[in-house]
Coordinates of C-alpha atoms in Angstrom, one line a residue:
X1 CA 201.5 97.4 204.3
X2 CA 203.3 100.5 205.3
X3 CA 206.8 100.2 206.7
X4 CA 207.9 103.1 208.9
X5 CA 211.3 104.6 208.6
X6 CA 213.2 107.6 209.9
X7 CA 212.4 109.9 207.0
X8 CA 208.6 110.1 207.2
X9 CA 206.1 111.5 209.6
X10 CA 204.1 109.1 211.7
X11 CA 201.3 109.4 214.2
X12 CA 201.2 107.9 217.6
X13 CA 198.3 107.6 220.1
X14 CA 198.7 108.5 223.7
X15 CA 200.8 106.0 225.6
X16 CA 198.0 105.0 228.0
X17 CA 194.3 105.1 227.2
X18 CA 192.1 105.4 230.2
X19 CA 188.4 104.6 230.4
X20 CA 187.5 108.2 229.4
X21 CA 190.1 108.7 226.7
X22 CA 190.1 107.9 223.0
X23 CA 193.0 107.1 220.8
X24 CA 193.9 110.6 219.6
X25 CA 196.8 110.4 217.2
X26 CA 199.4 113.1 217.3
X27 CA 202.0 113.8 214.6
X28 CA 205.6 113.2 215.7
X29 CA 209.0 112.7 214.0
X30 CA 210.5 109.3 214.8
X31 CA 214.1 109.5 215.8
X32 CA 214.9 106.2 217.4
X33 CA 217.7 104.8 215.2
X34 CA 217.7 101.5 217.0
X35 CA 214.2 100.6 215.8
X36 CA 213.5 102.8 212.8
X37 CA 215.7 101.5 210.1
X38 CA 215.8 102.1 206.4
X39 CA 214.4 99.5 204.0
X40 CA 217.9 98.6 202.9
X41 CA 218.9 97.9 206.5
X42 CA 215.7 95.9 207.1
X43 CA 216.5 93.7 204.0
X44 CA 220.1 93.3 205.1
X45 CA 221.0 89.5 205.3
X46 CA 222.5 90.0 208.7
X47 CA 219.3 91.6 210.0
X48 CA 217.1 88.9 208.5
X49 CA 219.3 86.2 210.1
X50 CA 219.0 88.0 213.5
X51 CA 215.2 87.9 213.2
X52 CA 215.2 84.2 212.3
X53 CA 217.3 83.6 215.4
X54 CA 214.8 85.5 217.5
X55 CA 211.9 83.4 216.1
X56 CA 213.9 80.2 216.7
X57 CA 214.5 81.1 220.3
X58 CA 210.9 82.1 220.8
X59 CA 209.8 78.7 219.4
X60 CA 212.1 77.0 221.9
X61 CA 210.7 78.8 225.0
X62 CA 207.3 80.4 224.5
X63 CA 205.8 77.7 222.2
X64 CA 206.7 74.7 224.4
X65 CA 205.3 76.4 227.5
X66 CA 201.9 77.0 225.8
X67 CA 202.0 73.4 224.5
X68 CA 202.6 71.9 227.9
X69 CA 199.7 74.0 229.4
X70 CA 197.3 73.1 226.7
X71 CA 198.2 69.4 227.0
X72 CA 197.4 69.4 230.7
X73 CA 194.2 71.4 230.3
X74 CA 192.9 69.0 227.8
X75 CA 194.0 66.0 229.8
X76 CA 192.0 67.4 232.7
X77 CA 188.9 67.8 230.5
X78 CA 189.2 64.3 228.9
X79 CA 189.7 62.7 232.3
X80 CA 186.0 63.0 232.9
X81 CA 185.4 60.8 229.8
X82 CA 187.9 58.2 231.0
X83 CA 186.5 58.2 234.5
X84 CA 183.0 57.5 233.1
X85 CA 184.1 54.0 232.0
X86 CA 186.0 53.3 235.3
X87 CA 183.2 53.6 237.8
X88 CA 182.5 57.3 238.2
X89 CA 178.9 57.1 237.1
X90 CA 178.0 54.1 239.3
X91 CA 180.1 55.3 242.3
X92 CA 178.2 58.6 242.4
X93 CA 174.9 57.0 241.4
X94 CA 174.3 59.3 238.3
X95 CA 171.1 59.0 236.4
X96 CA 169.3 60.7 233.4
X97 CA 171.3 63.7 232.3
X98 CA 173.4 64.0 235.5
X99 CA 176.6 62.9 233.7
X100 CA 175.9 65.4 231.0
X101 CA 175.7 68.1 233.7
X102 CA 179.1 67.2 235.0
X103 CA 180.4 68.3 231.6
X104 CA 178.1 71.3 231.3
X105 CA 178.7 72.7 234.8
X106 CA 182.4 73.0 234.0
X107 CA 181.6 75.5 231.2
X108 CA 179.1 77.3 233.4
X109 CA 182.1 78.0 235.7
X110 CA 184.3 79.0 232.7
X111 CA 181.5 81.3 231.4
X112 CA 181.2 83.0 234.8
X113 CA 185.0 83.6 234.9
X114 CA 185.2 85.1 231.4
X115 CA 183.6 88.4 232.5
X116 CA 186.1 89.3 235.2
X117 CA 188.9 87.8 233.2
X118 CA 188.2 90.2 230.2
X119 CA 189.2 93.0 232.5
X120 CA 192.0 91.3 234.4
X121 CA 193.7 90.1 231.3
X122 CA 194.0 93.7 230.1
X123 CA 195.3 95.0 233.5
X124 CA 197.9 92.4 234.5
X125 CA 200.9 90.7 232.9
X126 CA 199.5 87.6 231.2
X127 CA 202.3 85.3 232.0
X128 CA 202.0 85.8 235.7
X129 CA 198.2 85.9 235.7
X130 CA 197.9 82.7 233.7
X131 CA 200.6 81.0 235.7
X132 CA 198.7 81.5 238.9
X133 CA 195.4 80.3 237.4
X134 CA 197.2 77.1 236.2
X135 CA 198.4 76.3 239.7
X136 CA 194.9 76.9 241.1
X137 CA 193.2 74.7 238.5
X138 CA 195.6 71.9 239.2
X139 CA 194.7 72.1 242.9
X140 CA 191.0 72.0 242.1
X141 CA 191.5 69.1 239.7
X142 CA 193.0 67.1 242.6
X143 CA 189.9 67.9 244.7
X144 CA 187.8 66.0 242.1
X145 CA 189.2 62.8 243.8
X146 CA 187.5 63.7 247.1
X147 CA 183.6 64.0 246.5
X148 CA 181.5 61.1 247.7
X149 CA 178.2 62.5 246.3
X150 CA 177.1 63.8 243.0
X151 CA 176.3 67.4 244.2
X152 CA 179.8 67.7 245.7
X153 CA 181.4 66.5 242.5
X154 CA 179.3 68.9 240.5
X155 CA 180.5 71.8 242.7
X156 CA 184.2 71.0 242.2
X157 CA 183.7 70.7 238.5
X158 CA 182.2 74.2 238.5
X159 CA 185.3 75.7 240.3
X160 CA 187.5 73.8 237.9
X161 CA 185.8 75.6 235.0
X162 CA 186.4 78.9 236.8
X163 CA 190.1 78.2 237.3
X164 CA 190.6 77.3 233.6
X165 CA 188.7 80.2 232.2
X166 CA 191.7 82.5 231.4
X167 CA 194.0 80.1 229.6
X168 CA 192.6 79.8 226.0
X169 CA 191.7 83.5 225.6
X170 CA 195.0 84.5 227.1
X171 CA 196.9 82.2 224.7
X172 CA 195.4 83.8 221.6
X173 CA 196.6 87.2 223.0
X174 CA 200.1 85.8 223.8
X175 CA 200.3 84.3 220.3
X176 CA 199.6 87.8 218.9
X177 CA 202.2 89.4 221.1
X178 CA 205.0 87.0 220.1
X179 CA 204.3 86.0 216.5
X180 CA 203.5 87.6 213.1
X181 CA 200.1 87.0 211.5
X182 CA 201.7 84.7 208.9
X183 CA 203.0 82.5 211.8
X184 CA 199.7 82.3 213.8
X185 CA 198.1 79.3 212.2
X186 CA 201.3 77.1 212.6
X187 CA 201.8 78.1 216.3
X188 CA 198.2 77.8 217.4
X189 CA 198.1 74.5 215.5
X190 CA 201.1 73.3 217.6
X191 CA 199.5 74.0 220.9
X192 CA 196.1 72.7 219.8
X193 CA 197.8 69.5 218.6
X194 CA 198.5 68.9 222.3
X195 CA 194.7 68.5 222.8
X196 CA 194.9 65.4 220.5
X197 CA 198.2 64.2 222.1
X198 CA 196.6 64.5 225.5
X199 CA 193.7 62.3 224.3
X200 CA 196.1 59.5 223.3
X201 CA 198.3 59.8 226.5
X202 CA 195.2 60.2 228.7
X203 CA 193.6 57.0 227.3
X204 CA 196.8 55.0 227.9
X205 CA 197.4 56.6 231.4
X206 CA 193.8 55.7 232.5
X207 CA 194.2 52.2 231.1
X208 CA 197.5 51.8 233.0
X209 CA 195.9 53.1 236.2
X210 CA 192.7 51.0 235.8
X211 CA 194.5 47.8 235.0
X212 CA 197.3 48.1 237.7
X213 CA 195.7 50.1 240.5
X214 CA 196.5 48.3 243.8
X215 CA 195.6 51.3 246.1
X216 CA 192.4 51.7 248.1
X217 CA 191.4 54.6 245.9
X218 CA 189.1 54.1 242.9
X219 CA 191.0 54.3 239.6
X220 CA 189.1 57.4 238.5
X221 CA 190.0 59.2 241.7
X222 CA 193.6 58.3 241.3
X223 CA 193.5 59.7 237.7
X224 CA 192.3 63.1 238.9
X225 CA 195.1 63.2 241.5
X226 CA 197.8 62.5 239.0
X227 CA 196.4 65.0 236.5
X228 CA 196.1 67.7 239.2
X229 CA 199.6 67.3 240.5
X230 CA 201.1 67.4 237.0
X231 CA 199.1 70.5 236.1
X232 CA 200.1 72.5 239.2
X233 CA 203.8 71.7 238.5
X234 CA 203.3 73.0 234.9
X235 CA 201.7 76.2 236.3
X236 CA 204.8 76.9 238.5
X237 CA 207.1 76.4 235.5
X238 CA 204.9 78.7 233.4
X239 CA 205.0 81.4 236.0
X240 CA 208.8 81.5 236.2
X241 CA 209.7 80.6 232.6
X242 CA 207.2 82.5 230.4
X243 CA 208.3 86.2 229.8
X244 CA 205.8 89.0 229.8
X245 CA 206.9 90.0 226.2
X246 CA 209.9 90.5 224.0
X247 CA 211.1 93.5 226.0
X248 CA 211.5 91.3 229.1
X249 CA 212.4 88.0 227.5
X250 CA 215.2 86.5 229.6
X251 CA 216.4 84.3 226.6
X252 CA 217.0 87.3 224.3
X253 CA 219.9 89.7 224.5
X254 CA 219.5 93.5 223.9
X255 CA 220.1 93.3 220.2
X256 CA 217.6 90.4 219.8
X257 CA 214.9 92.3 221.8
X258 CA 215.1 95.2 219.4
X259 CA 214.9 92.7 216.5
X260 CA 211.9 91.0 218.2
X261 CA 210.0 94.3 218.3
X262 CA 211.0 95.2 214.8
X263 CA 209.9 92.0 213.2
X264 CA 206.4 92.4 214.6
X265 CA 206.0 96.0 213.5
X266 CA 204.7 95.1 210.1
X267 CA 201.7 93.5 211.8
X268 CA 201.3 96.7 213.9
X269 CA 201.0 94.8 217.1
X270 CA 201.2 96.8 220.3
X271 CA 202.3 94.0 222.6
X272 CA 200.9 93.3 226.1
X273 CA 199.6 96.6 227.5
X274 CA 198.1 97.1 231.0
X275 CA 195.5 99.7 230.1
X276 CA 191.7 99.2 229.5
X277 CA 190.2 101.3 226.8
X278 CA 186.5 102.1 226.7
X279 CA 186.9 103.3 223.2
X280 CA 188.2 99.9 222.1
X281 CA 185.4 98.2 224.0
X282 CA 182.9 100.2 221.9
X283 CA 184.9 99.4 218.7
X284 CA 184.5 95.7 219.5
X285 CA 180.8 96.1 220.3
X286 CA 180.2 97.5 216.9
X287 CA 182.4 95.1 214.9
X288 CA 180.8 92.2 213.0
X289 CA 183.9 90.1 213.8
X290 CA 183.1 90.2 217.5
X291 CA 179.7 88.6 216.9
X292 CA 181.2 86.2 214.3
X293 CA 183.7 85.1 216.9
X294 CA 180.9 84.5 219.4
X295 CA 179.1 82.4 216.8
X296 CA 182.2 80.5 216.0
X297 CA 182.6 79.6 219.6
X298 CA 179.1 78.1 219.7
X299 CA 179.2 76.4 216.4
X300 CA 182.6 74.7 216.9
X301 CA 181.6 73.3 220.3
X302 CA 178.0 72.3 219.7
X303 CA 179.2 68.9 218.4
X304 CA 181.9 68.6 221.1
X305 CA 179.9 66.2 223.3
X306 CA 180.9 63.6 220.8
X307 CA 184.3 63.7 222.5
X308 CA 183.0 63.3 226.0
X309 CA 180.5 60.6 225.1
X310 CA 182.8 58.7 222.6
X311 CA 184.0 56.4 225.4
X312 CA 180.4 55.5 226.4
X313 CA 179.4 55.0 222.7
X314 CA 182.3 52.5 222.3
X315 CA 181.7 50.7 225.6
X316 CA 178.1 50.2 224.7
X317 CA 179.2 48.1 221.8
X318 CA 180.1 45.4 224.3
X319 CA 183.8 46.2 225.2
X320 CA 185.3 46.2 228.6
X321 CA 186.6 49.4 230.2
X322 CA 190.2 48.7 229.2
X323 CA 189.2 47.7 225.7
X324 CA 187.1 50.9 225.4
X325 CA 190.1 53.1 226.2
X326 CA 192.4 51.3 223.8
X327 CA 189.9 51.6 221.0
X328 CA 189.3 55.3 221.7
X329 CA 193.0 56.3 221.8
X330 CA 193.4 56.4 218.0
X331 CA 190.9 59.2 217.9
X332 CA 193.7 61.5 219.1
X333 CA 196.0 60.4 216.3
X334 CA 193.2 61.1 213.8
X335 CA 192.8 64.6 215.2
X336 CA 196.5 65.3 214.9
X337 CA 196.4 64.3 211.2
X338 CA 193.4 66.7 210.7
X339 CA 195.1 69.5 212.6
X340 CA 198.2 69.2 210.5
X341 CA 196.3 69.0 207.2
X342 CA 194.9 72.4 208.2
X343 CA 198.3 73.8 209.2
X344 CA 200.0 72.7 206.0
X345 CA 197.2 73.9 203.9
X346 CA 197.5 77.4 205.6
X347 CA 201.2 77.4 204.8
X348 CA 200.5 76.7 201.2
X349 CA 197.5 79.0 200.9
X350 CA 198.0 81.6 203.7
X351 CA 195.1 83.8 202.5
X352 CA 192.6 81.0 202.2
X353 CA 192.1 80.1 205.9
X354 CA 188.3 80.5 205.7
X355 CA 188.1 78.1 202.8
X356 CA 190.4 75.6 204.5
X357 CA 188.2 75.7 207.6
X358 CA 185.2 74.9 205.4
X359 CA 187.1 71.9 204.0
X360 CA 188.1 70.6 207.4
X361 CA 184.4 70.7 208.6
X362 CA 183.8 67.7 206.2
X363 CA 185.8 65.4 208.6
X364 CA 183.6 65.7 211.8
X365 CA 180.5 66.1 209.6
X366 CA 181.2 62.7 208.0
X367 CA 181.8 61.2 211.5
X368 CA 178.5 62.5 212.9
X369 CA 176.6 61.1 209.9
X370 CA 178.3 57.7 210.3
X371 CA 177.3 57.6 214.0
X372 CA 173.7 58.6 213.1
X373 CA 173.0 56.1 210.3
X374 CA 175.3 53.1 210.6
X375 CA 174.4 49.9 212.5
X376 CA 175.6 50.0 216.2
X377 CA 178.2 47.4 215.9
X378 CA 181.9 46.9 215.1
X379 CA 184.6 49.2 213.9
X380 CA 182.5 51.4 211.5
X381 CA 180.9 53.1 214.6
X382 CA 184.3 53.4 216.3
X383 CA 185.7 55.1 213.2
X384 CA 182.7 57.4 213.1
X385 CA 183.5 58.3 216.8
X386 CA 187.1 59.1 215.8
X387 CA 186.1 61.3 212.9
X388 CA 183.2 63.0 214.8
X389 CA 185.7 64.0 217.5
X390 CA 187.9 65.9 215.0
X391 CA 186.9 69.4 216.1
X392 CA 190.4 70.6 217.1
X393 CA 191.5 71.4 213.6
X394 CA 188.5 73.7 213.1
X395 CA 188.9 75.1 216.6
X396 CA 192.5 76.0 216.0
X397 CA 192.0 77.8 212.7
X398 CA 189.0 79.8 213.9
X399 CA 191.1 81.0 216.9
X400 CA 193.9 81.9 214.6
X401 CA 191.6 84.2 212.7
X402 CA 191.0 86.1 215.9
X403 CA 194.7 86.3 216.6
X404 CA 195.4 87.6 213.1
X405 CA 192.4 89.9 212.5
X406 CA 192.0 91.8 215.7
X407 CA 194.2 94.6 216.8
X408 CA 194.2 96.6 220.0
X409 CA 194.9 95.3 223.5
X410 CA 191.5 95.8 225.0
X411 CA 189.6 94.9 221.8
X412 CA 191.6 91.7 221.4
X413 CA 190.7 90.7 224.9
X414 CA 187.0 91.5 224.3
X415 CA 186.8 89.5 221.0
X416 CA 188.8 86.5 222.4
X417 CA 186.5 86.5 225.4
X418 CA 183.4 86.6 223.1
X419 CA 184.7 83.5 221.4
X420 CA 185.1 81.6 224.6
X421 CA 181.7 82.8 226.0
X422 CA 180.2 81.3 222.8
X423 CA 182.4 78.2 223.4
X424 CA 181.0 77.8 226.9
X425 CA 177.4 78.5 225.9
X426 CA 177.7 75.8 223.2
X427 CA 179.1 73.2 225.6
X428 CA 176.6 74.0 228.3
X429 CA 173.5 73.9 226.1
X430 CA 174.2 71.1 223.7
X431 CA 175.6 68.6 226.2
X432 CA 172.0 68.4 227.5
X433 CA 171.0 66.7 224.3
X434 CA 173.2 63.7 225.2
X435 CA 171.3 61.8 227.9
X436 CA 171.1 58.2 229.0
X437 CA 167.5 58.2 227.7
X438 CA 168.9 58.7 224.1
X439 CA 171.7 56.2 224.5
X440 CA 173.2 54.3 222.7
X441 CA 172.5 56.3 219.5
X442 CA 172.2 59.8 221.0
X443 CA 170.1 60.8 218.0
X444 CA 169.2 64.3 219.1
X445 CA 172.8 65.4 219.8
X446 CA 174.0 63.9 216.5
X447 CA 171.3 65.6 214.4
X448 CA 172.1 69.0 216.0
X449 CA 175.8 68.4 215.3
X450 CA 175.1 67.8 211.6
X451 CA 173.0 70.9 211.2
X452 CA 175.5 72.9 213.3
X453 CA 178.4 72.1 210.9
X454 CA 176.3 73.2 207.9
X455 CA 175.6 76.5 209.6
X456 CA 179.3 77.0 210.3
X457 CA 180.1 76.6 206.6
X458 CA 177.6 79.3 205.7
X459 CA 178.9 81.7 208.3
X460 CA 182.6 81.1 207.4
X461 CA 181.7 82.0 203.8
X462 CA 180.3 85.3 204.8
X463 CA 183.2 86.0 207.1
X464 CA 185.6 85.5 204.1
X465 CA 183.5 87.9 202.1
X466 CA 183.4 90.6 204.8
X467 CA 187.2 90.6 205.2
X468 CA 187.8 90.5 201.4
X469 CA 185.4 93.5 200.9
X470 CA 187.0 95.5 203.7
X471 CA 190.5 94.9 202.3
X472 CA 189.3 96.1 198.9
X473 CA 188.0 99.3 200.3
X474 CA 191.3 100.0 202.1
X475 CA 193.3 99.3 199.0
X476 CA 191.4 102.0 197.2
X477 CA 192.4 104.6 199.8
X478 CA 196.0 104.6 198.6
X479 CA 198.3 106.8 200.6
X480 CA 195.6 109.2 202.0
X481 CA 195.5 107.5 205.4
X482 CA 197.0 108.0 208.9
X483 CA 200.0 105.9 209.6
X484 CA 200.4 105.0 213.3
X485 CA 203.7 104.6 215.1
X486 CA 204.7 100.9 215.2
X487 CA 203.5 99.3 218.5
X488 CA 200.7 101.9 219.0
X489 CA 197.7 100.4 220.9
X490 CA 195.1 101.1 218.2
X491 CA 192.4 98.9 216.7
X492 CA 192.2 97.3 213.3
X493 CA 189.4 99.7 212.5
X494 CA 191.5 102.7 213.3
X495 CA 194.6 101.5 211.4
X496 CA 193.7 101.6 207.8
X497 CA 197.0 100.1 206.8
X498 CA 195.9 96.9 208.5
X499 CA 194.8 94.1 206.2
X500 CA 192.6 91.2 207.3
X501 CA 193.6 87.6 206.9
X502 CA 191.1 85.6 204.9

């Protein structure tokens, strides 16, 4: 990968690309001594120590904020599963596939919100935009405690989905702004781990509320109030603590801000821009990876109803509500183990992420097969529910591929949004296969889950081949390529020094 220095010519696109402009590079001579250092200076031990200090500070501020937000987002989502065993279904007189629709309608709202958010995320500072949406979703979550009828509950669930729509796509972009490609899998894995942690904490929290609730409110209503209040407080903290980017980071001094920009230059990241490029939108529309990302979103989430219905599966084995939650809690620990198996494997084999994902698919695939064929009694079915719920490890690594393999502010927003549109479509459509008529085995949903995981393995194999082939073509070009100014807002297709992570 080319490393710019003060002695060579470089090209730089226009600073702001409007809807009618294309990235037209122009040749300039770099003369900013503060950021264009010789290779000997870059390799200087003092410089390397400074960059390590920047990374450490970033991990102490940016990463925890993303972890807290993802924790509460998943706690809100899983609260529906916990509420189902503490009277939600009977209190609102749900029948047939009505409970399945309380899950699906959330993702209808999220899907609707993705379209305006694809524009807004490229126009406004992500930290402020996301902070506001977090506060709003916390407020909506509290409103889930109010409905007395099924239609009213469904309406609030829809708006909860709308409010949460920006978080996951924005977090992939934020990860790309703050971290190098080689650091993506570990950091995304950290905030995805909070999904599993929320599953453990949520089960114990709902158990505590259910067993010791002395208020006039139903336990499931109290659960939504607690989750909503905590989420809104987290949103306020995110708004004020999370910086817009390295240039405005309150926890970095002037020297460290320069080092933060410099250490990201080898990945050619342009940071958080507030321009929307029609040229980059067209680039995304013609790129295989956009459609692969959409397919990943569908294929990773098609088996996700196992998570929502796991509590019902366990309760139907004859356990009480409290016993059900306690037996479901270890599922989160199993997910954490699977996530960190993936992270450690990526650290050992950084250019084999696609193959690692294929290996991780075997865990939920095994769980779905166990739920499908084993007798409906005892711990074998419970273990099957634990394993079948392990989608977060695959989810985190497919998202990390987007963070690593897409360049360009607008294009990254488009591709990330494509992933989460697929994510929403999968959860809307496949939840409908899990109905009370198919309980307690839920055969249709489980068969589709098994087939789905097999398709994901095939697609991931082709994704690896596509990136390997493109890297090979670029290697053959040698030095006969345009070298863009570090931080230029150009796409991975335009910058031929860019190499895809496999």
